[in-house]
GROMACS .gro file of C-alpha atoms in nm:
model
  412
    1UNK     CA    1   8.349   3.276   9.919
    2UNK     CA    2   8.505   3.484  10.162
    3UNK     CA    3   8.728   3.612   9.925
    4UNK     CA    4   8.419   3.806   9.714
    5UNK     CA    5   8.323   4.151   9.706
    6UNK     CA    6   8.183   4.258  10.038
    7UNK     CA    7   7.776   4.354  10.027
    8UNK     CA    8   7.486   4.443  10.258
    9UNK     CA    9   7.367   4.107  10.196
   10UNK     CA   10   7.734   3.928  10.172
   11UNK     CA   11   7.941   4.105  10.415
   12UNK     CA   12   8.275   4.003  10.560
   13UNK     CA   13   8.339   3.915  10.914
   14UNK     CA   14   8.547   4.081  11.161
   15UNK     CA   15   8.872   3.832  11.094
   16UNK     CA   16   8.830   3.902  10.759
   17UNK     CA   17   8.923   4.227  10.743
   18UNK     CA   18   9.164   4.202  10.980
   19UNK     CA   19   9.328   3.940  10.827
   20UNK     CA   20   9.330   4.146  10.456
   21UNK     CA   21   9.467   4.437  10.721
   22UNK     CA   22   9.733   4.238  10.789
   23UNK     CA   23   9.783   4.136  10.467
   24UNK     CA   24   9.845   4.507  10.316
   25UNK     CA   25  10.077   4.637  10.617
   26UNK     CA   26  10.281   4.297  10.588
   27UNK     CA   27  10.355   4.450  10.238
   28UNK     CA   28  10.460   4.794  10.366
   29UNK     CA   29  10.819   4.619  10.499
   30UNK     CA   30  11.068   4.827  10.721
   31UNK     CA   31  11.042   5.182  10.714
   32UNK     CA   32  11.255   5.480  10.875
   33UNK     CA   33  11.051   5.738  11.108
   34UNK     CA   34  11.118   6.041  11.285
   35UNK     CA   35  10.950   6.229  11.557
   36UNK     CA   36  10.916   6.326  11.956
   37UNK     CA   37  10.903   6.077  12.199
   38UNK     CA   38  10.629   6.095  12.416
   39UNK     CA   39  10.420   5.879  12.715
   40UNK     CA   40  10.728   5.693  12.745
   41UNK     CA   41  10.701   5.384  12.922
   42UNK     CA   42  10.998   5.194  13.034
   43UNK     CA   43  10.946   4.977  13.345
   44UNK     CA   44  10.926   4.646  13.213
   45UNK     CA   45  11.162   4.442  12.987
   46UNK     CA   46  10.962   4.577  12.682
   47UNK     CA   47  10.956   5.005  12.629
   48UNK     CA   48  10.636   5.161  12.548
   49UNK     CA   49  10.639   5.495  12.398
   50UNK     CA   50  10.464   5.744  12.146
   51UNK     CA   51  10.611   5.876  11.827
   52UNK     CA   52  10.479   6.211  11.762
   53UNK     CA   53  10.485   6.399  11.442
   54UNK     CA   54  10.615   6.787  11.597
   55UNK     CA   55  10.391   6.929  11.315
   56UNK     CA   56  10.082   6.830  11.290
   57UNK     CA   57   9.809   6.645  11.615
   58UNK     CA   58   9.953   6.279  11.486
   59UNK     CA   59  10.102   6.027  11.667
   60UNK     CA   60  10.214   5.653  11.640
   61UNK     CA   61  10.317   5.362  11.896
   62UNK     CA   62  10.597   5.201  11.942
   63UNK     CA   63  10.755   4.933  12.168
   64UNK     CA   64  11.068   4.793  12.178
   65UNK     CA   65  11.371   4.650  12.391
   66UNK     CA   66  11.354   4.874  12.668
   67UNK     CA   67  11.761   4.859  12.713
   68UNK     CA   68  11.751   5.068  12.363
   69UNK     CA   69  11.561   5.330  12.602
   70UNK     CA   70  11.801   5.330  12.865
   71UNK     CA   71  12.109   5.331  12.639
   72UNK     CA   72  12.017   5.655  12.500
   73UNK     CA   73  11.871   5.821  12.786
   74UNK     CA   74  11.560   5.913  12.575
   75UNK     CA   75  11.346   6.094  12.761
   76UNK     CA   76  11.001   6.247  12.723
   77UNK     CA   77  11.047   6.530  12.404
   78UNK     CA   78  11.362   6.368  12.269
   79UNK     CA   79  11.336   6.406  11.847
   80UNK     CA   80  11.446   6.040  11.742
   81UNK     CA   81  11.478   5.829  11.449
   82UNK     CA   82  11.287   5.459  11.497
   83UNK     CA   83  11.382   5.158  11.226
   84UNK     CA   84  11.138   4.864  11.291
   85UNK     CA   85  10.848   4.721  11.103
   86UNK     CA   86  10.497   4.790  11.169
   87UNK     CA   87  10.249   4.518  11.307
   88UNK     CA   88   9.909   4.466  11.331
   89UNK     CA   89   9.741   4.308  11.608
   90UNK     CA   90   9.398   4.159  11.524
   91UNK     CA   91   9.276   4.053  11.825
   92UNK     CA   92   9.289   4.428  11.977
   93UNK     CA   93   9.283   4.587  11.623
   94UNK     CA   94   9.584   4.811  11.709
   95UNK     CA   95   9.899   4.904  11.517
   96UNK     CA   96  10.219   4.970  11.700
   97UNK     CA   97  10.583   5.040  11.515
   98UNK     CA   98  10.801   4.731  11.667
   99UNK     CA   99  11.137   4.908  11.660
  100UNK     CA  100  11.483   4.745  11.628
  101UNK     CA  101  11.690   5.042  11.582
  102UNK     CA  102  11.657   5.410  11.771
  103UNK     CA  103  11.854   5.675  11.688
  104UNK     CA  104  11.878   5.989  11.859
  105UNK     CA  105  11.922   6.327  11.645
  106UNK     CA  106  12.169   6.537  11.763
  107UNK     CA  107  12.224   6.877  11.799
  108UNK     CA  108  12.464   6.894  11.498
  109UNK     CA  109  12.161   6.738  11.276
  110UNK     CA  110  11.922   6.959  11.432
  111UNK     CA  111  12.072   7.261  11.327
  112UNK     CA  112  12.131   7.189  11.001
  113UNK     CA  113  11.796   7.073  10.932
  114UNK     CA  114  11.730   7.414  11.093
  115UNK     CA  115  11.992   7.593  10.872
  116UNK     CA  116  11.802   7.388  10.555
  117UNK     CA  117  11.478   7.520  10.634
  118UNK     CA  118  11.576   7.874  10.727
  119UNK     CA  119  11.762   7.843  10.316
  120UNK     CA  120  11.438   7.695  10.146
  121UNK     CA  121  11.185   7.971  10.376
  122UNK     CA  122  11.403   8.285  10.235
  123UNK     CA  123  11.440   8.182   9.884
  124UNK     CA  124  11.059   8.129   9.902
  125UNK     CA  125  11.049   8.544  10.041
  126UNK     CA  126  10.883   8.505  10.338
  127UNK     CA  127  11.170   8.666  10.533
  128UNK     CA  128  11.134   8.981  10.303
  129UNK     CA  129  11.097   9.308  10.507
  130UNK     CA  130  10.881   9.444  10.268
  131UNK     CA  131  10.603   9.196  10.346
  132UNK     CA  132  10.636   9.243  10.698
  133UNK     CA  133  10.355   9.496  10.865
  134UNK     CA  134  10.422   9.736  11.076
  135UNK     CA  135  10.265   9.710  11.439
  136UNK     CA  136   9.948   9.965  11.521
  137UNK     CA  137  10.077  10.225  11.776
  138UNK     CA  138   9.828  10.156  12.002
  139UNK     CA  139   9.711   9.838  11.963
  140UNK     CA  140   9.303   9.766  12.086
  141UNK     CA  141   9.386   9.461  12.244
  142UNK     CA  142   9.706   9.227  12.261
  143UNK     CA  143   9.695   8.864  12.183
  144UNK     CA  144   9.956   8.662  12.366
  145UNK     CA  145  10.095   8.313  12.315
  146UNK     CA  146  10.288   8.183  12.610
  147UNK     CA  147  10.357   7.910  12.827
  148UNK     CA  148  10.114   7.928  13.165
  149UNK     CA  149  10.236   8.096  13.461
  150UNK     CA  150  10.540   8.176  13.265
  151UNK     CA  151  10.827   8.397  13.339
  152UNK     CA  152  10.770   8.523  13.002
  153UNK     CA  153  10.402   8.576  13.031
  154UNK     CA  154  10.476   8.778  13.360
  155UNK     CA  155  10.761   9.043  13.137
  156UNK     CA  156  10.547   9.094  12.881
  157UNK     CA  157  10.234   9.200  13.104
  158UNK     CA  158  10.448   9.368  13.366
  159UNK     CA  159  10.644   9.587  13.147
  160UNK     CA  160  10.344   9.680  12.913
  161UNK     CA  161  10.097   9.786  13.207
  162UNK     CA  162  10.414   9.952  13.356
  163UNK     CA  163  10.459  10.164  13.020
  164UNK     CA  164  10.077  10.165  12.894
  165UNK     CA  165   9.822  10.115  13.252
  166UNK     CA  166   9.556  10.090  13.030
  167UNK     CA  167   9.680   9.753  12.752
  168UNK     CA  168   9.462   9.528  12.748
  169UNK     CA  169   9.562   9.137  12.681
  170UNK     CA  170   9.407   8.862  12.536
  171UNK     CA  171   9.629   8.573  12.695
  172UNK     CA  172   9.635   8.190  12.544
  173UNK     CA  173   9.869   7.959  12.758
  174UNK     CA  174  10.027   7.665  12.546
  175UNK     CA  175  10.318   7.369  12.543
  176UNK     CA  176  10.612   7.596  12.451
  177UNK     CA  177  10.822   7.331  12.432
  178UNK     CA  178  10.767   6.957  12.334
  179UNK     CA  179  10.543   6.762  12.079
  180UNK     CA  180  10.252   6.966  12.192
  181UNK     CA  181  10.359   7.304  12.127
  182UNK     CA  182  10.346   7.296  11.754
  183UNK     CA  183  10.001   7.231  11.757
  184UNK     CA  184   9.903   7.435  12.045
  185UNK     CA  185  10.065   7.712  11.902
  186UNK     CA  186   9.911   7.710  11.589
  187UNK     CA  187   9.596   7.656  11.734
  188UNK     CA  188   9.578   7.974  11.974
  189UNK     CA  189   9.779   8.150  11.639
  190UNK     CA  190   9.420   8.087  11.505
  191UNK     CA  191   9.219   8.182  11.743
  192UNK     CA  192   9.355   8.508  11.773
  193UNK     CA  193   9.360   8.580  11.408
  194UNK     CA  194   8.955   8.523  11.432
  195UNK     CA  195   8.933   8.756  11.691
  196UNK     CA  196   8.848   9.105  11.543
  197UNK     CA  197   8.969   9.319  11.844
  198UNK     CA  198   9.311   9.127  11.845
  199UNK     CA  199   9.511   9.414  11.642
  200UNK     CA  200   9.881   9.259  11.711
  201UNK     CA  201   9.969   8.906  11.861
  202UNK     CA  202  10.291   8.832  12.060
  203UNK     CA  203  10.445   8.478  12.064
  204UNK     CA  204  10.684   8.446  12.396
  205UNK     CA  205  10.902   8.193  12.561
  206UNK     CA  206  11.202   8.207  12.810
  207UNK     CA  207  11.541   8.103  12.761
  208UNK     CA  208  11.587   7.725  12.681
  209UNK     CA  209  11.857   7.464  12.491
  210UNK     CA  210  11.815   7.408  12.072
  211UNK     CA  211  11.575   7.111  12.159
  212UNK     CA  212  11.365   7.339  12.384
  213UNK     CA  213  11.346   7.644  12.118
  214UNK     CA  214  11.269   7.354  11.809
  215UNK     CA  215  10.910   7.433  11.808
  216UNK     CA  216  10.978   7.758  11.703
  217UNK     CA  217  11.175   7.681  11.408
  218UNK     CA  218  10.917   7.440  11.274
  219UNK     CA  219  10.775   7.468  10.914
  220UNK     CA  220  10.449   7.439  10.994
  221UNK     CA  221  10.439   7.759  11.222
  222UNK     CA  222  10.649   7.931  11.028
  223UNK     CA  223  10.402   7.953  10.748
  224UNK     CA  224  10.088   7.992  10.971
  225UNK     CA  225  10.309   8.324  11.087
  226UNK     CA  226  10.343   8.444  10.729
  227UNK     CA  227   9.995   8.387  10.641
  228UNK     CA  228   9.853   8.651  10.935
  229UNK     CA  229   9.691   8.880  10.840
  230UNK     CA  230   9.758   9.046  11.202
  231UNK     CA  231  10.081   9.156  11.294
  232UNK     CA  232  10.272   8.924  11.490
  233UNK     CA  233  10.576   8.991  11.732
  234UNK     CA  234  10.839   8.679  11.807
  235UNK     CA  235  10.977   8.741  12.168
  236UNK     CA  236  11.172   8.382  12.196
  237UNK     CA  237  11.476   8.276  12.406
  238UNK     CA  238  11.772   8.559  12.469
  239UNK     CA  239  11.929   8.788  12.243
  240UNK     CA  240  12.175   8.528  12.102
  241UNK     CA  241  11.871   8.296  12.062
  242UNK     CA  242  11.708   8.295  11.692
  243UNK     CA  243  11.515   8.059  11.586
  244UNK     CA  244  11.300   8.086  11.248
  245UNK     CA  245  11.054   8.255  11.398
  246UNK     CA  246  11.192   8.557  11.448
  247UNK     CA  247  11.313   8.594  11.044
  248UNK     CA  248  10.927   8.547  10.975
  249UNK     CA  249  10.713   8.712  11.233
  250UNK     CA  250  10.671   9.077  11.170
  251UNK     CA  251  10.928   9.243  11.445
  252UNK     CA  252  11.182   8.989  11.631
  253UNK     CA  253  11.188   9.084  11.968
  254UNK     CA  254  11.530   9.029  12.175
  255UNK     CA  255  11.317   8.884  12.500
  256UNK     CA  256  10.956   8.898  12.654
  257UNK     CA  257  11.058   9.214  12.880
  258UNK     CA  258  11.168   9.374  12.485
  259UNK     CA  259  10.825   9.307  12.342
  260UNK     CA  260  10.632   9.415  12.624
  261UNK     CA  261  10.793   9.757  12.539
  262UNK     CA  262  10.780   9.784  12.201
  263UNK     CA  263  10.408   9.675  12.191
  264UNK     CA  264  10.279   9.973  12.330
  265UNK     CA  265  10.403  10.336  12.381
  266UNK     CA  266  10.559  10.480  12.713
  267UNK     CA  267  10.267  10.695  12.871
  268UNK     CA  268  10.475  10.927  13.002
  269UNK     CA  269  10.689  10.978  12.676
  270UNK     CA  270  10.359  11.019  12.488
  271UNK     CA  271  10.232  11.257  12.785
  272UNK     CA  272  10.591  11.481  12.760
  273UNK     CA  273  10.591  11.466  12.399
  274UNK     CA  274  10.187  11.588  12.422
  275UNK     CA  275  10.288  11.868  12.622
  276UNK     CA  276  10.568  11.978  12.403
  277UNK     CA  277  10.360  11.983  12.127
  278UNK     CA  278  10.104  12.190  12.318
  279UNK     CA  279  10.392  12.405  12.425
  280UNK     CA  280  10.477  12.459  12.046
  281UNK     CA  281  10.177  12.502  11.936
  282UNK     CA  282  10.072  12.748  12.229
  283UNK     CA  283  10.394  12.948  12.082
  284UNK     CA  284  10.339  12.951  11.770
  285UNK     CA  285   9.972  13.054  11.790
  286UNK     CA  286  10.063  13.343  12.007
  287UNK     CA  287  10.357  13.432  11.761
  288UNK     CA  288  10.088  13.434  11.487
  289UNK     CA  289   9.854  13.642  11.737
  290UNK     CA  290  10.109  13.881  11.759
  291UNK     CA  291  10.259  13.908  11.384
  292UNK     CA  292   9.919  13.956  11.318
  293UNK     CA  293   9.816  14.232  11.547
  294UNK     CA  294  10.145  14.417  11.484
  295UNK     CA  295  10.071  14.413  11.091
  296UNK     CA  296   9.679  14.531  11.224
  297UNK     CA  297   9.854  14.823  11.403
  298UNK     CA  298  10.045  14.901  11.114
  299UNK     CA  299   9.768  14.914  10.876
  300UNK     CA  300   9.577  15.106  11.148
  301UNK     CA  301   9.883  15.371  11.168
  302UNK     CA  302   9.876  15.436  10.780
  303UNK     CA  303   9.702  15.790  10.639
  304UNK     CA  304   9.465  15.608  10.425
  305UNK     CA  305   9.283  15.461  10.779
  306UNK     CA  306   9.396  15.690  11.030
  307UNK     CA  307   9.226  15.993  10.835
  308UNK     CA  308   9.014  15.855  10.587
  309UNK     CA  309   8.851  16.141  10.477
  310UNK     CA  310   9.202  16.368  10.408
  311UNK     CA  311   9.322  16.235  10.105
  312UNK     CA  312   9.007  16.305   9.985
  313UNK     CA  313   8.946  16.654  10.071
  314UNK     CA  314   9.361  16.667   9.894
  315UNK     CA  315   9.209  16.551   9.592
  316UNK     CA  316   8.909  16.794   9.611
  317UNK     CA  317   9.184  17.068   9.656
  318UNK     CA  318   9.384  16.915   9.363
  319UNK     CA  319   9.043  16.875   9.158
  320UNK     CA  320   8.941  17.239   9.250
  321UNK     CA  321   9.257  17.402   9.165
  322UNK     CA  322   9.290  17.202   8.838
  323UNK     CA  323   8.972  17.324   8.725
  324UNK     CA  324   9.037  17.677   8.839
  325UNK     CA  325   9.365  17.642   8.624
  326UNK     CA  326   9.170  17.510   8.338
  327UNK     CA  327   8.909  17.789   8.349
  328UNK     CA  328   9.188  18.053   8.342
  329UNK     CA  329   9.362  17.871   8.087
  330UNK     CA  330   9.040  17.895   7.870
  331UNK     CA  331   8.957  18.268   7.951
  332UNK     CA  332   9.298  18.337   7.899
  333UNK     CA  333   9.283  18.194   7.506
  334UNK     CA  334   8.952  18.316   7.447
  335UNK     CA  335   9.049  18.632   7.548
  336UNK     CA  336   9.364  18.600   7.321
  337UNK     CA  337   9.166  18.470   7.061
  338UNK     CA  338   8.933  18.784   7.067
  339UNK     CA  339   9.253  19.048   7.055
  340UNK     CA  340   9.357  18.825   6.739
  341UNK     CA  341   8.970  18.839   6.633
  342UNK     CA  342   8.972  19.246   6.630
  343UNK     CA  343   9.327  19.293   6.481
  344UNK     CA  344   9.206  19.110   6.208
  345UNK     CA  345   8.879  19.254   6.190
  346UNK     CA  346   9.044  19.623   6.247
  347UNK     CA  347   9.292  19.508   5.926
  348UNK     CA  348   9.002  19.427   5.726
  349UNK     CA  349   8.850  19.718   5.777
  350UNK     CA  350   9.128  19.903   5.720
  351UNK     CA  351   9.218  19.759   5.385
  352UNK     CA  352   8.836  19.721   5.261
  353UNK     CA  353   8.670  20.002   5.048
  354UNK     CA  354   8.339  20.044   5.337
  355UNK     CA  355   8.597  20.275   5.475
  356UNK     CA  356   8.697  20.486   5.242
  357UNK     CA  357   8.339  20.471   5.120
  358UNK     CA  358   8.288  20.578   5.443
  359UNK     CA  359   8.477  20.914   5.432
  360UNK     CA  360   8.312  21.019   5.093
  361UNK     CA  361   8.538  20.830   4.838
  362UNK     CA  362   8.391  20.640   4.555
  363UNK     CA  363   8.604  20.326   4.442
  364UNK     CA  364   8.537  20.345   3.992
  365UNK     CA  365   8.708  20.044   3.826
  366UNK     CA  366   8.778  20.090   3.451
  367UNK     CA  367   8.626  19.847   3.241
  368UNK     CA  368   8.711  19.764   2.900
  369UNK     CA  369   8.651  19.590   2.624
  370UNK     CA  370   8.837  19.262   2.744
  371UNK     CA  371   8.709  19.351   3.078
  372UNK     CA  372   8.763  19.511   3.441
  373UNK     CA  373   9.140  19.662   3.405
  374UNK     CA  374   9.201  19.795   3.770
  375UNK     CA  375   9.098  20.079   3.950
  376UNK     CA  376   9.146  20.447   3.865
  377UNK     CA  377   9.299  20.729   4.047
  378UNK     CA  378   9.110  20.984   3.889
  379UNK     CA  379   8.841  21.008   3.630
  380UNK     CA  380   9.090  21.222   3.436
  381UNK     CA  381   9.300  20.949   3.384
  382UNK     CA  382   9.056  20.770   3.174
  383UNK     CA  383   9.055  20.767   2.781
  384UNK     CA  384   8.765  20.913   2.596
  385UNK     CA  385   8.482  20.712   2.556
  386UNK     CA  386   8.562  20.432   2.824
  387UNK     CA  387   8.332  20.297   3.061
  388UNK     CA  388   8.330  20.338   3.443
  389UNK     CA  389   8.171  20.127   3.704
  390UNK     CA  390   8.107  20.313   4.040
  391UNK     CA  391   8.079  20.108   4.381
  392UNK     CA  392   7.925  20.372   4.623
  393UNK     CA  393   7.943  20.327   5.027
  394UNK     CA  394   7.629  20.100   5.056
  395UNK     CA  395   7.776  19.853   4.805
  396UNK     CA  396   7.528  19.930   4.509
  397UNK     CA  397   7.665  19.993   4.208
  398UNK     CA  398   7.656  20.319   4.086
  399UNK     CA  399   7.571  20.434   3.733
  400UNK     CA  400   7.868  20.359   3.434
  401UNK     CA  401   7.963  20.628   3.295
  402UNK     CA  402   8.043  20.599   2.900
  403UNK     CA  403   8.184  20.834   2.682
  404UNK     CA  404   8.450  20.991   2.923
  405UNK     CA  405   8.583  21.322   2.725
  406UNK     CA  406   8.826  21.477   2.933
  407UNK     CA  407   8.761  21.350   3.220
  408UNK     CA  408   8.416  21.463   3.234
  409UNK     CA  409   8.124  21.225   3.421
  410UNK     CA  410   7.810  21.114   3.479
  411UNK     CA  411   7.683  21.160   3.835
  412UNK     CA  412   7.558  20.828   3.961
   0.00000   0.00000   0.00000
């Protein structure tokens, strides 16, 4: 009966479901797990401790033969590898890991886990310098990640106050070292990427051994540092210290005292460099000023402003004396024109019969049968019987005279 479908009106007791509990993690067998030790307890014949995933806010217990503890020397944030077999307790209703086998990861394994990670993370790009962001010159407020009262914290607020008096910090103390600092870290990494003022965030931490710096070469942070949006500076260890960190954040930092002055710009370089830019700029204004008024003074100087009205009264010379030259040039052909005029009318006149007319000649044409036939010399020349035409002096035509005998004629 107790083996039927649990309901409102059927349900199962407590030992029932503890006993189907124990059941399904009897079937789970030995397993292999790795983590940090932490709240280890080691006073009595049996060792107490908790196994703590470095990633993620998860943890496990374990006990065991507390010789295993002293053989190793495991202490509080050691990174181990437990073999045992998990059990359930259903009078408490607790799990705990019973271990048979610890192993403690070396250095060696460490760092080639490390050297795995930092293979998989830059085939995946996210150490690519062209997805890295640049840092704002002048950042409106600092986020900072650091252990509390801190060497570190105290670099990287000395030396930017020192080099900008006016920075101002956002500060989040955390576990920089240990099972805690994963999470922590991530956790104020959020924060400050919420924060809309934040404009760059600095991660620090002193000096320290491999096991110290781990944190900062875990997965999990790695990709919450990729993922900003805000610019984030890595200011871990020493110079010869590089954990993953500093191939992901934005700009690796060589120590605290390094970021603190490369997150803000020297006031007095920025002051020096302001004045020599004034200075410049004071110089070349006044260079301009005077380029300027020296071309003024030039165009000042030349005839066309200095004496405005001269080339005009030039031209009113030039146009005056043109026009005299052209009015003697025209008098000058008329009057040629009129000498040519009363030659020609003098020639006329000369060769025309008014003239003669005029000194008591008469002008007599013969005329013949077949018509006019010149003009005669003398009446006497013509034959008998011809006929004469007569032009007198006013141009009327005179009377013909027929019947010539002799030269004889009929007065007109």
């Amino acid at each position: 009966m107790t083996d039927a479908k649990s309901t409102p009106e059927n349900p199962w007791p407590v030992r029932t479901v503890a006993r189907k509990l124990l059941d399904w993690i009897n079937r789970l067998g030995d397993v292999w797990v790795e983590g940090q030790v932490t709240q280890l307890n080691a006073r009595s014949s049996t060792a107490f401790l908790t196994l703590r995933d470095p990633s993620v806010d998860m943890s496990m217990s374990i006990t065991c033969n507390a010789g295993m503890i002293r053989e190793l020397q495991l202490t509080e944030g050691s990174r181990v590898i437990v073999h045992g077999k998990i059990s359930f307790y259903p009078n408490r209703g607790t799990l705990s890991l019973r271990a048979d086998d610890i192993r403690a990861v070396g250095v060696g394994e460490l760092l080639a886990r490390i050297e795995r990670l930092r293979k998989l993370l830059h085939a995946e790009g996210l150490f690519d310098p062209r997805r890295k962001r640049r840092p704002p010159f002048l950042p409106n407020k600092i986020g900072l990640i650091t252990g509390r009262a801190s060497a570190a914290e105290r670099d990287v607020l000395t030396n930017a106050r020192n080099r900008w008096p006016g920075a101002h910090f956002r500060v989040i103390n955390v576990a920089v070292q240990g099972p805690m600092a994963v999470t922590q870290v991530m956790t104020a990494l959020s924060t400050l990427e919420r924060d809309p003022e934040c404009d760059v965030i600095i991660i620090a931490r002193g000096g320290g051994s491999v096991e110290d710096l781990l944190p900062f070469s875990d997965e999990a942070l790695c990709r919450a540092v990729s993922s900003c949006r805000t610019p984030v500076l890595s200011a871990i260890g020493h110079e010869p210290d590089t954990p993953l960190l500093d191939h992901v954040a934005d700009l690796r930092c060589s120590t605290p005292t390094d970021a603190g002055k490369r997150v803000v710009p020297d006031v007095a370089e920025e002051s020096e460099r302001v004045r020599q830019m004034r200075d410049r700029g004071r110089r070349a204004l006044h260079g301009w000023v005077d380029r300027e008024r020296k071309l003024l003074d030039a165009l000042r100087s030349r005839p066309v402003l200095s004496d405005p009205y001269g080339p005009l009264e030039r031209r009113a010379e030039d146009v005056k004396r043109f026009r005299d030259q052209g009015r003697r040039a025209v008098t000058q052909r008329l009057d040629t024109e009129d000498v040519h005029l009363s030659g020609t009318k003098a020639r006329l006149t000369t060769l025309g019969p008014a003239a003669t007319l005029a000194r008591g000649y008469a002008v007599v044409q013969l005329v013949t049968p077949e018509g006019p036939d010149g003009v005669l010399r003398s009446v006497v020349d013509a034959p008998s019987g011809t006929q004469l035409r007569v032009r007198v002096v006013d141009g009327a035509v005179g009377a013909v005279v027929t019947n010539v005998e002799g030269g004889g004629t009929d007065d007109a």
